[in-house]
Short mmCIF file of C-alpha atoms in Angstrom, two decimals:
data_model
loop_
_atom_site.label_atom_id
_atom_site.label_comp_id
_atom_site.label_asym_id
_atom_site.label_seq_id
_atom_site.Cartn_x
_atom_site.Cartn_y
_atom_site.Cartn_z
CA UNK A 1 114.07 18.55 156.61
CA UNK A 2 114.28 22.44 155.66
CA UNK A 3 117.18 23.39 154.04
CA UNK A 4 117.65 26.69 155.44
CA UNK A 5 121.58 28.08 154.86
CA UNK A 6 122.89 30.18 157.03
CA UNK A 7 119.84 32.98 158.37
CA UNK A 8 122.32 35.62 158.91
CA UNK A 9 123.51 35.94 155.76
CA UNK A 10 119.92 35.85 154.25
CA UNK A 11 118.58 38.40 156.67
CA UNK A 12 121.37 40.68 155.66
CA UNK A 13 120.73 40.24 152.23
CA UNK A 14 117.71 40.84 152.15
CA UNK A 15 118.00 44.09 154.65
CA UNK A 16 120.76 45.39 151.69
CA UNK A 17 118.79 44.68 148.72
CA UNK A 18 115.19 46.31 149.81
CA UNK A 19 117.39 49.64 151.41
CA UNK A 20 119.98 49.42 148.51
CA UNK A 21 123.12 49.62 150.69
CA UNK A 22 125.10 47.36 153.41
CA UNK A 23 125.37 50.92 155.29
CA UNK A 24 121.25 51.36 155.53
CA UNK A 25 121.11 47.54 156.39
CA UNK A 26 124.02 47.75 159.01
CA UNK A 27 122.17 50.65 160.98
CA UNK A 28 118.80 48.82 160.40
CA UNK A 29 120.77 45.18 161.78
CA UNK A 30 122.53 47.10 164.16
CA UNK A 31 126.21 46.10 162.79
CA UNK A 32 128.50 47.36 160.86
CA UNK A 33 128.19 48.02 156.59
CA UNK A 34 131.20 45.79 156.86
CA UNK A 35 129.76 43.32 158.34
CA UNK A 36 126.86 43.08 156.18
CA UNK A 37 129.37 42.74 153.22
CA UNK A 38 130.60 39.80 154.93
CA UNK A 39 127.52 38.04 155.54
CA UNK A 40 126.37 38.86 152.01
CA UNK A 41 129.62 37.59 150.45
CA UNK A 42 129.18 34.06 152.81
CA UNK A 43 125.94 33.66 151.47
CA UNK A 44 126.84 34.24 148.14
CA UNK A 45 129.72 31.46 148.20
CA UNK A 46 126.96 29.10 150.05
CA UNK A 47 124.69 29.49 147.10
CA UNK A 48 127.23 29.42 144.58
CA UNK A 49 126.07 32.66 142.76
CA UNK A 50 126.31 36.28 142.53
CA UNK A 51 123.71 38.14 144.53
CA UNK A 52 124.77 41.89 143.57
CA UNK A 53 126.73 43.22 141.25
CA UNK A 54 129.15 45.82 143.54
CA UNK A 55 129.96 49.45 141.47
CA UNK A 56 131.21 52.36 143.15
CA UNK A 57 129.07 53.29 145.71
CA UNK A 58 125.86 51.54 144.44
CA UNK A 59 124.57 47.97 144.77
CA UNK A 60 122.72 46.07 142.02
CA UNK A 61 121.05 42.96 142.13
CA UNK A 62 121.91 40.09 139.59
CA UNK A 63 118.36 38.69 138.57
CA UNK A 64 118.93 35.91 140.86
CA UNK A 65 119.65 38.42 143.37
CA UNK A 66 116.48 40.17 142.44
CA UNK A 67 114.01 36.66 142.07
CA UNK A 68 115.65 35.67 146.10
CA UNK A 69 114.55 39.27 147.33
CA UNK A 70 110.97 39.43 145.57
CA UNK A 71 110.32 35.93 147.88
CA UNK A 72 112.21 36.73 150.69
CA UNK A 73 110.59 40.07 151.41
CA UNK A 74 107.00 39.04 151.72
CA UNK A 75 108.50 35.96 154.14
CA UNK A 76 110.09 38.55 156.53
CA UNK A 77 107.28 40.50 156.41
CA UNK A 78 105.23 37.77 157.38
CA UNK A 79 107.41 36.80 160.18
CA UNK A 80 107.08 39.80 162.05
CA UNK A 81 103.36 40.33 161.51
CA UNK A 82 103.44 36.56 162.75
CA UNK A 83 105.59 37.80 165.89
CA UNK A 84 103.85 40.68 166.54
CA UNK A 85 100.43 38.84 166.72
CA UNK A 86 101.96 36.06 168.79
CA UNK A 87 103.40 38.68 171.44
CA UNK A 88 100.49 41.17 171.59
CA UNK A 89 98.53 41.02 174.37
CA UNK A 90 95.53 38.88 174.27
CA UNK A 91 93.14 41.71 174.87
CA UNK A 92 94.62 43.88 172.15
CA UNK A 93 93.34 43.44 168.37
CA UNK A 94 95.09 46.11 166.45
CA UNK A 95 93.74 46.56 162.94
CA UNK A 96 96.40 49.54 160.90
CA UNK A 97 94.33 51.12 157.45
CA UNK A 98 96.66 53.26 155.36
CA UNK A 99 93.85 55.71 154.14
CA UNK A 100 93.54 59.04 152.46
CA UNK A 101 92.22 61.76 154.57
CA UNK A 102 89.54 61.99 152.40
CA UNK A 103 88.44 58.73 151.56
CA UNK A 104 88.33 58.15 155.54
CA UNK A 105 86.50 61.68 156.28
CA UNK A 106 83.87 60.88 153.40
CA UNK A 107 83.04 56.92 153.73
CA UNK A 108 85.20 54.88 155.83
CA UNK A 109 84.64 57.10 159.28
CA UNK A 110 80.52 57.13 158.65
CA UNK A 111 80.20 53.49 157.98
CA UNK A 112 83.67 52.31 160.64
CA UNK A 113 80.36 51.40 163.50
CA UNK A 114 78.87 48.84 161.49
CA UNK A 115 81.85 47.30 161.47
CA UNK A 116 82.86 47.83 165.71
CA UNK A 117 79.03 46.61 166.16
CA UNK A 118 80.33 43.33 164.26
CA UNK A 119 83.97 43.25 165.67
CA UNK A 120 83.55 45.30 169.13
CA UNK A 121 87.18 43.46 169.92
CA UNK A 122 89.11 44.89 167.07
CA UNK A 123 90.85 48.44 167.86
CA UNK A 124 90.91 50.02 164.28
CA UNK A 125 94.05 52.51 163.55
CA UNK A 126 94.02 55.34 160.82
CA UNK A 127 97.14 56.16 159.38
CA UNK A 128 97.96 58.27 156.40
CA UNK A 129 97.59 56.48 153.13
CA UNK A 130 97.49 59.09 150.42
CA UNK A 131 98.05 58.01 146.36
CA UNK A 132 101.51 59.38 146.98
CA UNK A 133 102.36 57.71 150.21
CA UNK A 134 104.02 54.20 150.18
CA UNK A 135 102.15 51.15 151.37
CA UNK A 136 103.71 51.06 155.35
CA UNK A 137 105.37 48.01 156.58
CA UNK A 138 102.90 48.53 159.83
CA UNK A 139 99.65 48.18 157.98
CA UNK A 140 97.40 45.71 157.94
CA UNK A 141 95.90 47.17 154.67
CA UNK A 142 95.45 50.64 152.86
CA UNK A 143 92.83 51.86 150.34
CA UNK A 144 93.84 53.51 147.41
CA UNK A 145 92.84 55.26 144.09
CA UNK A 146 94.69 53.64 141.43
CA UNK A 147 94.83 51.55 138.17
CA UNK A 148 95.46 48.14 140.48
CA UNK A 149 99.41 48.01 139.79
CA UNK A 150 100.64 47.74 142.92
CA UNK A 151 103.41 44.99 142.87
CA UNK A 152 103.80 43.02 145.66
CA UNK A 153 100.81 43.58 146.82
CA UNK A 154 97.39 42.46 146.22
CA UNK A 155 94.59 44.31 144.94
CA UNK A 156 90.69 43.81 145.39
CA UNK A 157 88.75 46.44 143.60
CA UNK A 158 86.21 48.01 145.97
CA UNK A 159 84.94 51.24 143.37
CA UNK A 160 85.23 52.45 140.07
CA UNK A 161 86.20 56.46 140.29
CA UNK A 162 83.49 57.72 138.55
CA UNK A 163 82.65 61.40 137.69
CA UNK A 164 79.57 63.69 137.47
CA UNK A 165 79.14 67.20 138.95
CA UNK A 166 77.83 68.53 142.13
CA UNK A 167 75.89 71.11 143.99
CA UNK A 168 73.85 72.59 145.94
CA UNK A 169 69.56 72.31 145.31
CA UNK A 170 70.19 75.93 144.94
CA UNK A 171 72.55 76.09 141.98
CA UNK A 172 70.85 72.97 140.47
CA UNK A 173 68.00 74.64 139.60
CA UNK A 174 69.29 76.61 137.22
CA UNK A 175 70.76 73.69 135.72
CA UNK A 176 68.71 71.94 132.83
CA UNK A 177 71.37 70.96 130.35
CA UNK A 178 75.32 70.74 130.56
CA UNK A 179 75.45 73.35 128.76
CA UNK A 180 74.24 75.59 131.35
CA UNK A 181 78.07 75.09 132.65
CA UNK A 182 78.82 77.95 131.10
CA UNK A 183 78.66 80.41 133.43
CA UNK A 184 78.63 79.23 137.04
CA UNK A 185 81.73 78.78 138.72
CA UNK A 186 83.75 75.36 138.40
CA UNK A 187 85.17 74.10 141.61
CA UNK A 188 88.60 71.92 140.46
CA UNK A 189 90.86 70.20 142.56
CA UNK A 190 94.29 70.43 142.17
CA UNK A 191 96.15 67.29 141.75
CA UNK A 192 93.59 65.94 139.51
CA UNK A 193 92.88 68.59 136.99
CA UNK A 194 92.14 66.31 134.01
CA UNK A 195 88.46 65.73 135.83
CA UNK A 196 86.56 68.09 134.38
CA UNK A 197 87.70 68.38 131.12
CA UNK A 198 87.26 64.49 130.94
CA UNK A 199 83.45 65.10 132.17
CA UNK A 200 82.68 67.96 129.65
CA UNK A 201 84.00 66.63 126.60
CA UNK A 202 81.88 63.63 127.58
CA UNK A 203 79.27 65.70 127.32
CA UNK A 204 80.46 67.13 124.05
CA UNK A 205 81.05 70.57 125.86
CA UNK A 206 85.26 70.80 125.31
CA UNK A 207 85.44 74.11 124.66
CA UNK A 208 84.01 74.97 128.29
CA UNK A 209 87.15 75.55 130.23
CA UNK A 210 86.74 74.67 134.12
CA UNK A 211 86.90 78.45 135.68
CA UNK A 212 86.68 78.63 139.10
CA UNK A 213 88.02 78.41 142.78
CA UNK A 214 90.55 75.55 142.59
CA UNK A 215 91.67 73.15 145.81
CA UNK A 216 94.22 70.49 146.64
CA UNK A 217 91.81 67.73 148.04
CA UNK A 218 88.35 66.70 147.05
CA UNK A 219 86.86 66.71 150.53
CA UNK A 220 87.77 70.52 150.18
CA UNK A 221 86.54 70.81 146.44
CA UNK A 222 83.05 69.51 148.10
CA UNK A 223 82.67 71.46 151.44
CA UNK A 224 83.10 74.26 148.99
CA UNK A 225 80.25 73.18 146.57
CA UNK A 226 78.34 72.23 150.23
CA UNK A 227 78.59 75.69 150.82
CA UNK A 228 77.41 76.92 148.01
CA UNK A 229 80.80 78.35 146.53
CA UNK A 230 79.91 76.85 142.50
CA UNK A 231 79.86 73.39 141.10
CA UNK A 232 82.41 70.75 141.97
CA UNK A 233 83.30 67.47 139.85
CA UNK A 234 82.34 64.84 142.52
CA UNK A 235 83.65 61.10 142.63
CA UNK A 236 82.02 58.32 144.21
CA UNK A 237 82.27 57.34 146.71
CA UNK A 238 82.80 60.75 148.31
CA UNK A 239 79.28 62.20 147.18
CA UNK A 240 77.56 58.93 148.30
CA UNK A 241 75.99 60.28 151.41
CA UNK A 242 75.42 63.65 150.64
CA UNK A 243 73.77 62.81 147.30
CA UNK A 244 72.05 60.25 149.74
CA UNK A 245 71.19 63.08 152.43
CA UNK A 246 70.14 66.06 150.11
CA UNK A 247 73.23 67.98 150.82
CA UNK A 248 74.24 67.63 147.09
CA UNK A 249 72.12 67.27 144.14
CA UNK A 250 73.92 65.44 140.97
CA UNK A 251 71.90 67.69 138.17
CA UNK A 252 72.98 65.79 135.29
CA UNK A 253 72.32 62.26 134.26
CA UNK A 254 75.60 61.54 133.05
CA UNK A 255 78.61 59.75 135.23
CA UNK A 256 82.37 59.48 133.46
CA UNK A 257 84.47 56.97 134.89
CA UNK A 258 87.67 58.65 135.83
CA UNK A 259 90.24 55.62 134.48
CA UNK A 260 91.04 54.43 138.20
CA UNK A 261 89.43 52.44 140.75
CA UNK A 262 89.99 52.49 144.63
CA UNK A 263 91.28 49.17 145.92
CA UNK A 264 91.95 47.74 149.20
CA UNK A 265 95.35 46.55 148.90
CA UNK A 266 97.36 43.93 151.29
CA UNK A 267 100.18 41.68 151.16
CA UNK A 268 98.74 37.84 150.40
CA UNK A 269 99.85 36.49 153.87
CA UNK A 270 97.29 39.20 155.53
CA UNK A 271 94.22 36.93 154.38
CA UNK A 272 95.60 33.95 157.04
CA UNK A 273 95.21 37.11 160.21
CA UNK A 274 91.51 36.82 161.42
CA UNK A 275 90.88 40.46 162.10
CA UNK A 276 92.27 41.93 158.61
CA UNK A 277 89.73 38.74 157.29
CA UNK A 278 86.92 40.41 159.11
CA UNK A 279 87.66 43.77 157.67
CA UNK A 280 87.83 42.72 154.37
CA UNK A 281 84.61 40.55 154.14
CA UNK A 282 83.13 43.77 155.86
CA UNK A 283 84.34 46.44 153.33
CA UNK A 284 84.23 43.92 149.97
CA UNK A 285 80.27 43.66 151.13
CA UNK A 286 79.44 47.20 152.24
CA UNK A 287 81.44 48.48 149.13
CA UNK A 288 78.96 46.48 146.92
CA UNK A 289 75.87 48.12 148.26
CA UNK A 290 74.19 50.62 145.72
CA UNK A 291 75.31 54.20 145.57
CA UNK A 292 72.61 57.00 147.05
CA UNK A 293 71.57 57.36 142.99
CA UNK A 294 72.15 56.05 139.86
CA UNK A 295 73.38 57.80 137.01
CA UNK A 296 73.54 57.59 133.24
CA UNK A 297 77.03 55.49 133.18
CA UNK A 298 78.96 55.69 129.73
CA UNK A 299 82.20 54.00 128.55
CA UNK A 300 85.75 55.79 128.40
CA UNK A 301 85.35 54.92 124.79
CA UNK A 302 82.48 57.08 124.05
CA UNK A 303 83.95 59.80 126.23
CA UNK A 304 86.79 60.11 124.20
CA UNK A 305 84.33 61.43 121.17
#
């Protein structure tokens, strides 16, 4: 027999301990703060231990309360995926990625009808999944650029973020060494502005300062370089296909890795749903096909000399 005491309470624990308040777990319950506190304190005298530790105007867990909340979350979560799945409409599979404009705009959106040739049944959803954005309680998985620390969830590794400059055939031409850098312009991107000094000093070039157009995304960084605007720092796998289609030409042999992977990242009970399965033997495979060309790879340790 389960030993299961007293669902309320738990379900209002848990609601108060992942929003930090009874208030924000009343309106989310749909009763009152006070009667969260009630259920709470019932639970706590049923277990026979301190759940939070109540200050003024703030909630903090005990560890216990913080060990019941890590389990119980993922169990909730579970339930209504469960629920939702049972209830849906037989017709309707419903697959929710939490993706990067980018990352969908530059791979996932070329490749997405291999995958409806193999699952024609499965509706698949794009919703916004930036590095910034929190994984959403709706998805059935997200892909994100990262160093794999994403607790509570789990992480596969799909690509390692590695760096080499882009162009145009044009501009390549007049490329024949790094140090030819020098004077075209330097396409950077804002948020990660450590990319091209990383890349030069790799190729012992540090005192060449990236000078040059500068814009918030990568996908915007390379439609410039596409256009022939300078030289942008590409990283796979957004150059893939234009590297693969001539759009782009990689001049130099040399690829940085950037300190971060992207990673398709789910909760564990995801792997038991049959169409977030399919995705992910899909995308774990097609990741692992070659890149358009290889490149002279070298370790962070050497390109920190």
């Amino acid at each position: 027999m389960r030993r299961l005491l007293f669902l309320n309470g738990i379900k209002a624990f848990e609601a108060a301990a992942r929003t930090g308040s009874f208030a924000a777990a009343g309106v989310e319950l749909n009763v009152s703060a006070a009667a969260v506190s009630r259920m709470v304190h019932l639970l706590e005298q049923r277990l026979g231990l301190a759940l939070f530790e109540r200050k003024a105007n703030k909630l903090v867990l005990t560890q216990a309360g913080r060990a019941y909340q890590s389990g119980l979350t993922p169990i909730f979560d579970a339930l209504a995926s469960l629920t939702a799945q049972v209830t849906a409409p037989s017709s309707m599979r419903v697959l929710t990625i939490g993706v990067g404009h980018t990352f969908a705009m530059r791979w996932l959106i070329p490749r997405l009808s291999e995958f409806r040739s193999e699952e024609p049944d499965i509706e698949v959803r794009f919703t916004t999944g930036g590095a910034s954005v929190p994984f959403g309680e709706d998805w059935s998985c997200g892909i994100k650029l990262g160093t794999g620390d994403w607790p509570g969830l789990v992480a596969e590794p799909l690509f390692a973020g590695d760096l080499t400059p882009v162009c145009v055939p044009r501009l390549a031409s007049g490329l024949k060494r790094p140090a030819d850098l020098r004077g075209p312009s330097l396409i950077r991107v804002a948020h990660s502005p450590e990319d091209w000094p990383l890349w030069l000093k790799a190729a012992s070039l540090a005192r060449i300062s990236a000078r040059g157009p500068e814009f918030q995304f990568y996908g915007q960084a390379l439609q410039a370089a596409a256009d022939g605007l300078g030289i942008a720092m590409g990283i796979r796998p957004y150059i893939d296909d234009d590297l693969a289609a001539g759009r782009l030409v990689a001049p130099f042999d040399l690829s940085v890795p950037k300190g971060m992977r992207w990673y398709l990242l789910y909760r564990s009970f995801q792997t038991e749903q049959r169409d977030f399965a399919a995705f992910r033997r899909w995308i774990m495979r097609t990741a692992s096909e070659p890149a358009a060309r290889p490149v002279r790879r070298i370790g962070r340790a050497a390109a920190r000399n």
